[in-house]
Amino acid sequence: MMIHSPRGVEDILPQKVLQYQWIEKEASSLFSLYGYEEIRTPIFEKTELFHRSVGKETDTGKQMYTFLDKKGRTLSLRPEATASIVRAYLEHNIFTKSREWRVWYAGPMFRYERPQAARLREFRQIGIEVIGEGSPYLDIEVIEMALKFFERIQLTKLQIQLNSIGCKRCRPLYEKELRNSLKKDLKNLCPICQRRYQSNILRILDCKKEGCQSITRKLPPVENYLCPDCQSHFKKVKEGLRELHISFTLNPYLVRGLDYYTQTIFEIISPHLGAQNTFCAGGRYNDLVEELGGPPVPAIGFSIGEERLLLALRKEKESSLPQISPPVYIIIIGEENYKWGYKIANSLRSKKIKTKINFSFKSLSSQLKEANREKVQWVVIIGQEEVQKKKVIFRNMDSGKQWEVLWKEIDKFSKKIGS
RNA sequence: GUGAGCGUAGCUCAGCUGGUAGAGCGCUGGACUGUGGAUCCAGUCGUCGGGGGUUCAAGUCCCCUCGCUCACCCCA
């Protein structure tokens, strides 16, 4: 029986590797313009770290790949990067060296979930975190930077959903209000929401079921319950975005899944993605650093699902994604001439021209067929006659035109190929 | 974790109410022995996802299992 890759994980074949490299490179160059440096944290951490950050009872907490190492330590593959980055921030005492820390990352994350469209067990995220600054103007800059990134890679169809879920002072008041208002309608909510009423009451707000929505739409929005600080923070964020002509949708029912969020939260969604339409999400987490044993400093971040982003990009404009460029293809007729092919290949490579030799020594016809199948543009033909006359044939596969080129003039001719 | 749909050739799929597998594309070769893509000809193509059961007979019916896909839950 053939061994298959495990469920929910997949190979990224060369054509797609190129696409991942491209978006990561674009992210790197843009984020560095905003003062972010790259950080690389471990793929696994002590399970406890995620329990304390993501929340033990959230599904993300339950969906971790957790295992024991040989010494019996409980470790988990990271389900997201924020916890690791805060851990690193504290472990290296960054707060004693600088007031604000800006980092970006890209890499694989793992969650044990049932795979579906745009959702895998191993998936990649690109993200940023800023620790140490609580200004609403930073929130604006962070959102603006995310949009600039999507603009750079030419993703145009997207929508920003924005909300504020308050802080540890005002959110409990709102949750209490929800609990009171929903009490009488509890039996009319779907079974899942009845469970949420106990576990995570905010999540009832973004239930997709009609029945639940007709009840929740009558509830007062969070905004009414924000404390003065959170209210003024949110107001500045909204005004700042408008000043930058960034259009966003205020969504009072937007709630994030991870426990640690406070104040500003946002999601960016794409119409191309089906049920899993959020490809970028983030927000403030002003209490997390302190909860993980550090000083009470605010923070903000977002992350982008690379698979989802690429999926949306492919739907939108496949042609704007980078393609593998075909090599110049060297066909040698007759095994005895192989060393001349080798010599010519290396002289092209020294000019930075990608070159591949066909070592099959099959008939010219079948080697041309192979070249055609690989969609190459230029073929070099070397046979007995060429070796004797110290020349080669360059054949353009699109036009069918051929040039006889002397060996000493190959460098000159190679400029034609480069263009 | 829940639900639905689907697993037949390398790929896309056909195979009616059971009678021991087919098409197109691809691939290889030839027509064209040093010139690819078009056309024609020939050839290659299968443990019918796996296991068990019913039956004289199972790709087809039943059960189990694995996998894929989508949705729910949740999330990037």
PDB file of N, CA and C (backbone and C1' of nucleotides) in Angstrom, chain B residues 42-69:
ATOM      1  P     A B  42      -5.425   1.562 -35.524  1.00  0.00           P
ATOM      2  O5'   A B  42      -4.129   1.027 -34.765  1.00  0.00           O
ATOM      3  C5'   A B  42      -3.433  -0.118 -35.282  1.00  0.00           C
ATOM      4  C4'   A B  42      -2.105  -0.263 -34.588  1.00  0.00           C
ATOM      5  C3'   A B  42      -2.171  -0.499 -33.077  1.00  0.00           C
ATOM      6  O3'   A B  42      -2.471  -1.841 -32.750  1.00  0.00           O
ATOM      7  C1'   A B  42      -0.520   1.121 -33.546  1.00  0.00           C
ATOM      8  P     G B  43      -3.259  -2.179 -31.404  1.00  0.00           P
ATOM      9  O5'   G B  43      -2.131  -1.890 -30.305  1.00  0.00           O
ATOM     10  C5'   G B  43      -0.995  -2.754 -30.216  1.00  0.00           C
ATOM     11  C4'   G B  43       0.028  -2.153 -29.291  1.00  0.00           C
ATOM     12  C3'   G B  43      -0.415  -1.992 -27.840  1.00  0.00           C
ATOM     13  O3'   G B  43      -0.318  -3.201 -27.120  1.00  0.00           O
ATOM     14  C1'   G B  43       0.654  -0.007 -28.554  1.00  0.00           C
ATOM     15  P     U B  44      -1.320  -3.478 -25.921  1.00  0.00           P
ATOM     16  O5'   U B  44      -0.747  -2.499 -24.798  1.00  0.00           O
ATOM     17  C5'   U B  44       0.570  -2.686 -24.277  1.00  0.00           C
ATOM     18  C4'   U B  44       0.882  -1.600 -23.278  1.00  0.00           C
ATOM     19  C3'   U B  44      -0.190  -1.429 -22.197  1.00  0.00           C
ATOM     20  O3'   U B  44      -0.091  -2.435 -21.203  1.00  0.00           O
ATOM     21  C1'   U B  44       0.446   0.687 -23.013  1.00  0.00           C
ATOM     22  P     C B  45      -1.421  -3.311 -20.892  1.00  0.00           P
ATOM     23  O5'   C B  45      -2.197  -2.274 -19.982  1.00  0.00           O
ATOM     24  C5'   C B  45      -1.463  -1.715 -18.910  1.00  0.00           C
ATOM     25  C4'   C B  45      -1.932  -0.326 -18.611  1.00  0.00           C
ATOM     26  C3'   C B  45      -3.234  -0.251 -17.858  1.00  0.00           C
ATOM     27  O3'   C B  45      -3.041  -0.615 -16.502  1.00  0.00           O
ATOM     28  C1'   C B  45      -3.078   1.512 -19.423  1.00  0.00           C
ATOM     29  P     G B  46      -3.049  -2.218 -16.132  1.00  0.00           P
ATOM     30  O5'   G B  46      -3.067  -2.152 -14.528  1.00  0.00           O
ATOM     31  C5'   G B  46      -3.112  -0.889 -13.863  1.00  0.00           C
ATOM     32  C4'   G B  46      -4.452  -0.728 -13.156  1.00  0.00           C
ATOM     33  C3'   G B  46      -4.799  -1.844 -12.184  1.00  0.00           C
ATOM     34  O3'   G B  46      -5.019  -1.259 -10.909  1.00  0.00           O
ATOM     35  C1'   G B  46      -6.634  -1.358 -13.600  1.00  0.00           C
ATOM     36  P     U B  47      -3.846  -1.129  -9.895  1.00  0.00           P
ATOM     37  O5'   U B  47      -4.091  -2.367  -8.945  1.00  0.00           O
ATOM     38  C5'   U B  47      -5.337  -2.498  -8.311  1.00  0.00           C
ATOM     39  C4'   U B  47      -5.753  -3.922  -8.395  1.00  0.00           C
ATOM     40  C3'   U B  47      -6.924  -4.193  -7.453  1.00  0.00           C
ATOM     41  O3'   U B  47      -8.083  -4.339  -8.309  1.00  0.00           O
ATOM     42  C1'   U B  47      -5.023  -5.512  -6.798  1.00  0.00           C
ATOM     43  P     C B  48      -9.527  -4.256  -7.757  1.00  0.00           P
ATOM     44  O5'   C B  48     -10.006  -2.874  -8.395  1.00  0.00           O
ATOM     45  C5'   C B  48      -9.838  -1.602  -7.724  1.00  0.00           C
ATOM     46  C4'   C B  48     -11.052  -0.755  -8.062  1.00  0.00           C
ATOM     47  C3'   C B  48     -12.195  -0.969  -7.097  1.00  0.00           C
ATOM     48  O3'   C B  48     -12.376   0.165  -6.284  1.00  0.00           O
ATOM     49  C1'   C B  48     -12.902  -1.112  -9.390  1.00  0.00           C
ATOM     50  P     G B  49     -13.022   1.126  -5.577  1.00  0.00           P
ATOM     51  O5'   G B  49     -11.849   1.622  -4.607  1.00  0.00           O
ATOM     52  C5'   G B  49     -10.522   1.737  -5.083  1.00  0.00           C
ATOM     53  C4'   G B  49      -9.562   1.772  -3.922  1.00  0.00           C
ATOM     54  C3'   G B  49      -9.604   0.545  -3.015  1.00  0.00           C
ATOM     55  O3'   G B  49      -8.803  -0.503  -3.499  1.00  0.00           O
ATOM     56  C1'   G B  49      -9.697   2.517  -1.706  1.00  0.00           C
ATOM     57  P     G B  50      -9.277  -1.998  -3.319  1.00  0.00           P
ATOM     58  O5'   G B  50      -9.030  -2.237  -1.762  1.00  0.00           O
ATOM     59  C5'   G B  50      -7.708  -2.337  -1.242  1.00  0.00           C
ATOM     60  C4'   G B  50      -7.749  -2.566   0.251  1.00  0.00           C
ATOM     61  C3'   G B  50      -8.585  -3.760   0.696  1.00  0.00           C
ATOM     62  O3'   G B  50      -7.848  -4.970   0.635  1.00  0.00           O
ATOM     63  C1'   G B  50      -9.180  -1.880   1.986  1.00  0.00           C
ATOM     64  P     G B  51      -8.630  -6.317   0.303  1.00  0.00           P
ATOM     65  O5'   G B  51      -9.447  -6.564   1.656  1.00  0.00           O
ATOM     66  C5'   G B  51      -8.752  -6.951   2.837  1.00  0.00           C
ATOM     67  C4'   G B  51      -9.703  -7.041   4.003  1.00  0.00           C
ATOM     68  C3'   G B  51     -10.878  -7.998   3.838  1.00  0.00           C
ATOM     69  O3'   G B  51     -10.520  -9.346   4.053  1.00  0.00           O
ATOM     70  C1'   G B  51     -11.653  -5.962   4.741  1.00  0.00           C
ATOM     71  P     G B  52     -11.304 -10.471   3.244  1.00  0.00           P
ATOM     72  O5'   G B  52     -12.731 -10.439   3.954  1.00  0.00           O
ATOM     73  C5'   G B  52     -12.927 -11.104   5.198  1.00  0.00           C
ATOM     74  C4'   G B  52     -14.240 -10.701   5.812  1.00  0.00           C
ATOM     75  C3'   G B  52     -15.490 -11.278   5.175  1.00  0.00           C
ATOM     76  O3'   G B  52     -15.726 -12.622   5.531  1.00  0.00           O
ATOM     77  C1'   G B  52     -15.829  -8.984   5.596  1.00  0.00           C
ATOM     78  P     G B  53     -16.440 -13.582   4.453  1.00  0.00           P
ATOM     79  O5'   G B  53     -17.935 -13.037   4.482  1.00  0.00           O
ATOM     80  C5'   G B  53     -18.722 -13.168   5.669  1.00  0.00           C
ATOM     81  C4'   G B  53     -20.042 -12.469   5.506  1.00  0.00           C
ATOM     82  C3'   G B  53     -20.954 -13.029   4.424  1.00  0.00           C
ATOM     83  O3'   G B  53     -21.652 -14.175   4.872  1.00  0.00           O
ATOM     84  C1'   G B  53     -20.915 -10.670   4.280  1.00  0.00           C
ATOM     85  P     U B  54     -22.058 -15.310   3.785  1.00  0.00           P
ATOM     86  O5'   U B  54     -23.241 -14.596   2.991  1.00  0.00           O
ATOM     87  C5'   U B  54     -24.478 -14.321   3.634  1.00  0.00           C
ATOM     88  C4'   U B  54     -25.434 -13.655   2.669  1.00  0.00           C
ATOM     89  C3'   U B  54     -25.616 -14.390   1.350  1.00  0.00           C
ATOM     90  O3'   U B  54     -26.558 -15.452   1.472  1.00  0.00           O
ATOM     91  C1'   U B  54     -25.255 -12.094   0.918  1.00  0.00           C
ATOM     92  P     U B  55     -26.173 -16.897   0.892  1.00  0.00           P
ATOM     93  O5'   U B  55     -26.155 -16.679  -0.688  1.00  0.00           O
ATOM     94  C5'   U B  55     -27.328 -16.263  -1.366  1.00  0.00           C
ATOM     95  C4'   U B  55     -26.987 -15.890  -2.774  1.00  0.00           C
ATOM     96  C3'   U B  55     -26.204 -16.941  -3.552  1.00  0.00           C
ATOM     97  O3'   U B  55     -27.034 -17.966  -4.040  1.00  0.00           O
ATOM     98  C1'   U B  55     -25.255 -14.800  -3.908  1.00  0.00           C
ATOM     99  P     C B  56     -26.534 -19.486  -3.967  1.00  0.00           P
ATOM    100  O5'   C B  56     -25.467 -19.551  -5.157  1.00  0.00           O
ATOM    101  C5'   C B  56     -24.534 -20.633  -5.202  1.00  0.00           C
ATOM    102  C4'   C B  56     -23.727 -20.536  -6.477  1.00  0.00           C
ATOM    103  C3'   C B  56     -23.050 -19.190  -6.718  1.00  0.00           C
ATOM    104  O3'   C B  56     -21.802 -19.113  -6.044  1.00  0.00           O
ATOM    105  C1'   C B  56     -24.180 -19.872  -8.689  1.00  0.00           C
ATOM    106  P     A B  57     -21.402 -17.752  -5.321  1.00  0.00           P
ATOM    107  O5'   A B  57     -21.303 -16.732  -6.543  1.00  0.00           O
ATOM    108  C5'   A B  57     -20.195 -16.817  -7.446  1.00  0.00           C
ATOM    109  C4'   A B  57     -20.376 -15.823  -8.569  1.00  0.00           C
ATOM    110  C3'   A B  57     -20.497 -14.366  -8.142  1.00  0.00           C
ATOM    111  O3'   A B  57     -19.213 -13.802  -7.920  1.00  0.00           O
ATOM    112  C1'   A B  57     -22.162 -14.867  -9.739  1.00  0.00           C
ATOM    113  P     A B  58     -19.026 -12.672  -6.808  1.00  0.00           P
ATOM    114  O5'   A B  58     -19.826 -11.426  -7.403  1.00  0.00           O
ATOM    115  C5'   A B  58     -19.412 -10.776  -8.616  1.00  0.00           C
ATOM    116  C4'   A B  58     -19.400  -9.268  -8.384  1.00  0.00           C
ATOM    117  C3'   A B  58     -18.389  -8.801  -7.350  1.00  0.00           C
ATOM    118  O3'   A B  58     -17.921  -7.496  -7.705  1.00  0.00           O
ATOM    119  C1'   A B  58     -20.547  -8.287  -6.583  1.00  0.00           C
ATOM    120  P     G B  59     -16.687  -7.366  -8.708  1.00  0.00           P
ATOM    121  O5'   G B  59     -16.585  -5.785  -8.818  1.00  0.00           O
ATOM    122  C5'   G B  59     -16.048  -5.017  -7.729  1.00  0.00           C
ATOM    123  C4'   G B  59     -16.541  -3.604  -7.811  1.00  0.00           C
ATOM    124  C3'   G B  59     -18.009  -3.419  -7.463  1.00  0.00           C
ATOM    125  O3'   G B  59     -18.166  -3.222  -6.076  1.00  0.00           O
ATOM    126  C1'   G B  59     -17.507  -2.309  -9.505  1.00  0.00           C
ATOM    127  P     U B  60     -19.387  -3.866  -5.319  1.00  0.00           P
ATOM    128  O5'   U B  60     -20.662  -3.269  -6.074  1.00  0.00           O
ATOM    129  C5'   U B  60     -21.015  -1.894  -5.943  1.00  0.00           C
ATOM    130  C4'   U B  60     -22.167  -1.589  -6.863  1.00  0.00           C
ATOM    131  C3'   U B  60     -23.492  -2.220  -6.446  1.00  0.00           C
ATOM    132  O3'   U B  60     -24.523  -1.253  -6.481  1.00  0.00           O
ATOM    133  C1'   U B  60     -22.940  -2.843  -8.678  1.00  0.00           C
ATOM    134  P     C B  61     -24.886  -0.471  -5.152  1.00  0.00           P
ATOM    135  O5'   C B  61     -25.558  -1.633  -4.290  1.00  0.00           O
ATOM    136  C5'   C B  61     -26.946  -1.920  -4.422  1.00  0.00           C
ATOM    137  C4'   C B  61     -27.350  -2.954  -3.398  1.00  0.00           C
ATOM    138  C3'   C B  61     -26.718  -2.782  -2.016  1.00  0.00           C
ATOM    139  O3'   C B  61     -27.426  -1.833  -1.237  1.00  0.00           O
ATOM    140  C1'   C B  61     -26.530  -5.046  -2.693  1.00  0.00           C
ATOM    141  P     C B  62     -26.663  -0.998  -0.160  1.00  0.00           P
ATOM    142  O5'   C B  62     -26.464  -2.061   1.016  1.00  0.00           O
ATOM    143  C5'   C B  62     -27.587  -2.545   1.763  1.00  0.00           C
ATOM    144  C4'   C B  62     -27.088  -3.466   2.858  1.00  0.00           C
ATOM    145  C3'   C B  62     -25.976  -2.883   3.730  1.00  0.00           C
ATOM    146  O3'   C B  62     -26.500  -2.065   4.754  1.00  0.00           O
ATOM    147  C1'   C B  62     -25.364  -5.068   3.042  1.00  0.00           C
ATOM    148  P     C B  63     -25.596  -0.854   5.291  1.00  0.00           P
ATOM    149  O5'   C B  63     -24.526  -1.608   6.205  1.00  0.00           O
ATOM    150  C5'   C B  63     -24.938  -2.296   7.389  1.00  0.00           C
ATOM    151  C4'   C B  63     -23.761  -3.022   7.989  1.00  0.00           C
ATOM    152  C3'   C B  63     -22.536  -2.161   8.260  1.00  0.00           C
ATOM    153  O3'   C B  63     -22.654  -1.429   9.467  1.00  0.00           O
ATOM    154  C1'   C B  63     -21.862  -4.166   7.207  1.00  0.00           C
ATOM    155  P     C B  64     -21.904  -0.018   9.584  1.00  0.00           P
ATOM    156  O5'   C B  64     -20.369  -0.438   9.748  1.00  0.00           O
ATOM    157  C5'   C B  64     -19.955  -1.177  10.901  1.00  0.00           C
ATOM    158  C4'   C B  64     -18.538  -1.679  10.703  1.00  0.00           C
ATOM    159  C3'   C B  64     -17.488  -0.603  10.454  1.00  0.00           C
ATOM    160  O3'   C B  64     -17.070   0.018  11.656  1.00  0.00           O
ATOM    161  C1'   C B  64     -17.167  -2.388   8.933  1.00  0.00           C
ATOM    162  P     U B  65     -16.554   1.539  11.586  1.00  0.00           P
ATOM    163  O5'   U B  65     -15.187   1.428  10.765  1.00  0.00           O
ATOM    164  C5'   U B  65     -14.047   0.786  11.343  1.00  0.00           C
ATOM    165  C4'   U B  65     -12.953   0.658  10.311  1.00  0.00           C
ATOM    166  C3'   U B  65     -12.457   1.976   9.721  1.00  0.00           C
ATOM    167  O3'   U B  65     -11.499   2.598  10.566  1.00  0.00           O
ATOM    168  C1'   U B  65     -12.861   0.436   7.969  1.00  0.00           C
ATOM    169  P     C B  66     -11.414   4.173  10.595  1.00  0.00           P
ATOM    170  O5'   C B  66     -10.511   4.499   9.325  1.00  0.00           O
ATOM    171  C5'   C B  66      -9.185   3.997   9.219  1.00  0.00           C
ATOM    172  C4'   C B  66      -8.680   4.152   7.813  1.00  0.00           C
ATOM    173  C3'   C B  66      -8.782   5.551   7.231  1.00  0.00           C
ATOM    174  O3'   C B  66      -7.744   6.396   7.677  1.00  0.00           O
ATOM    175  C1'   C B  66      -9.560   4.006   5.643  1.00  0.00           C
ATOM    176  P     G B  67      -7.988   7.958   7.810  1.00  0.00           P
ATOM    177  O5'   G B  67      -8.111   8.439   6.298  1.00  0.00           O
ATOM    178  C5'   G B  67      -6.973   8.424   5.448  1.00  0.00           C
ATOM    179  C4'   G B  67      -7.386   8.642   4.022  1.00  0.00           C
ATOM    180  C3'   G B  67      -8.052   9.962   3.715  1.00  0.00           C
ATOM    181  O3'   G B  67      -7.109  11.005   3.597  1.00  0.00           O
ATOM    182  C1'   G B  67      -9.249   8.242   2.657  1.00  0.00           C
ATOM    183  P     C B  68      -7.527  12.511   3.856  1.00  0.00           P
ATOM    184  O5'   C B  68      -8.360  12.869   2.544  1.00  0.00           O
ATOM    185  C5'   C B  68      -7.725  12.928   1.272  1.00  0.00           C
ATOM    186  C4'   C B  68      -8.760  13.158   0.208  1.00  0.00           C
ATOM    187  C3'   C B  68      -9.611  14.405   0.392  1.00  0.00           C
ATOM    188  O3'   C B  68      -8.945  15.560  -0.069  1.00  0.00           O
ATOM    189  C1'   C B  68     -11.011  12.588  -0.135  1.00  0.00           C
ATOM    190  P     U B  69      -9.228  16.971   0.625  1.00  0.00           P
ATOM    191  O5'   U B  69     -10.726  17.268   0.163  1.00  0.00           O
ATOM    192  C5'   U B  69     -11.016  17.530  -1.198  1.00  0.00           C
ATOM    193  C4'   U B  69     -12.496  17.721  -1.369  1.00  0.00           C
ATOM    194  C3'   U B  69     -13.135  18.748  -0.444  1.00  0.00           C
ATOM    195  O3'   U B  69     -12.935  20.065  -0.915  1.00  0.00           O
ATOM    196  C1'   U B  69     -14.474  16.801  -0.498  1.00  0.00           C
TER     197        U B  69
END
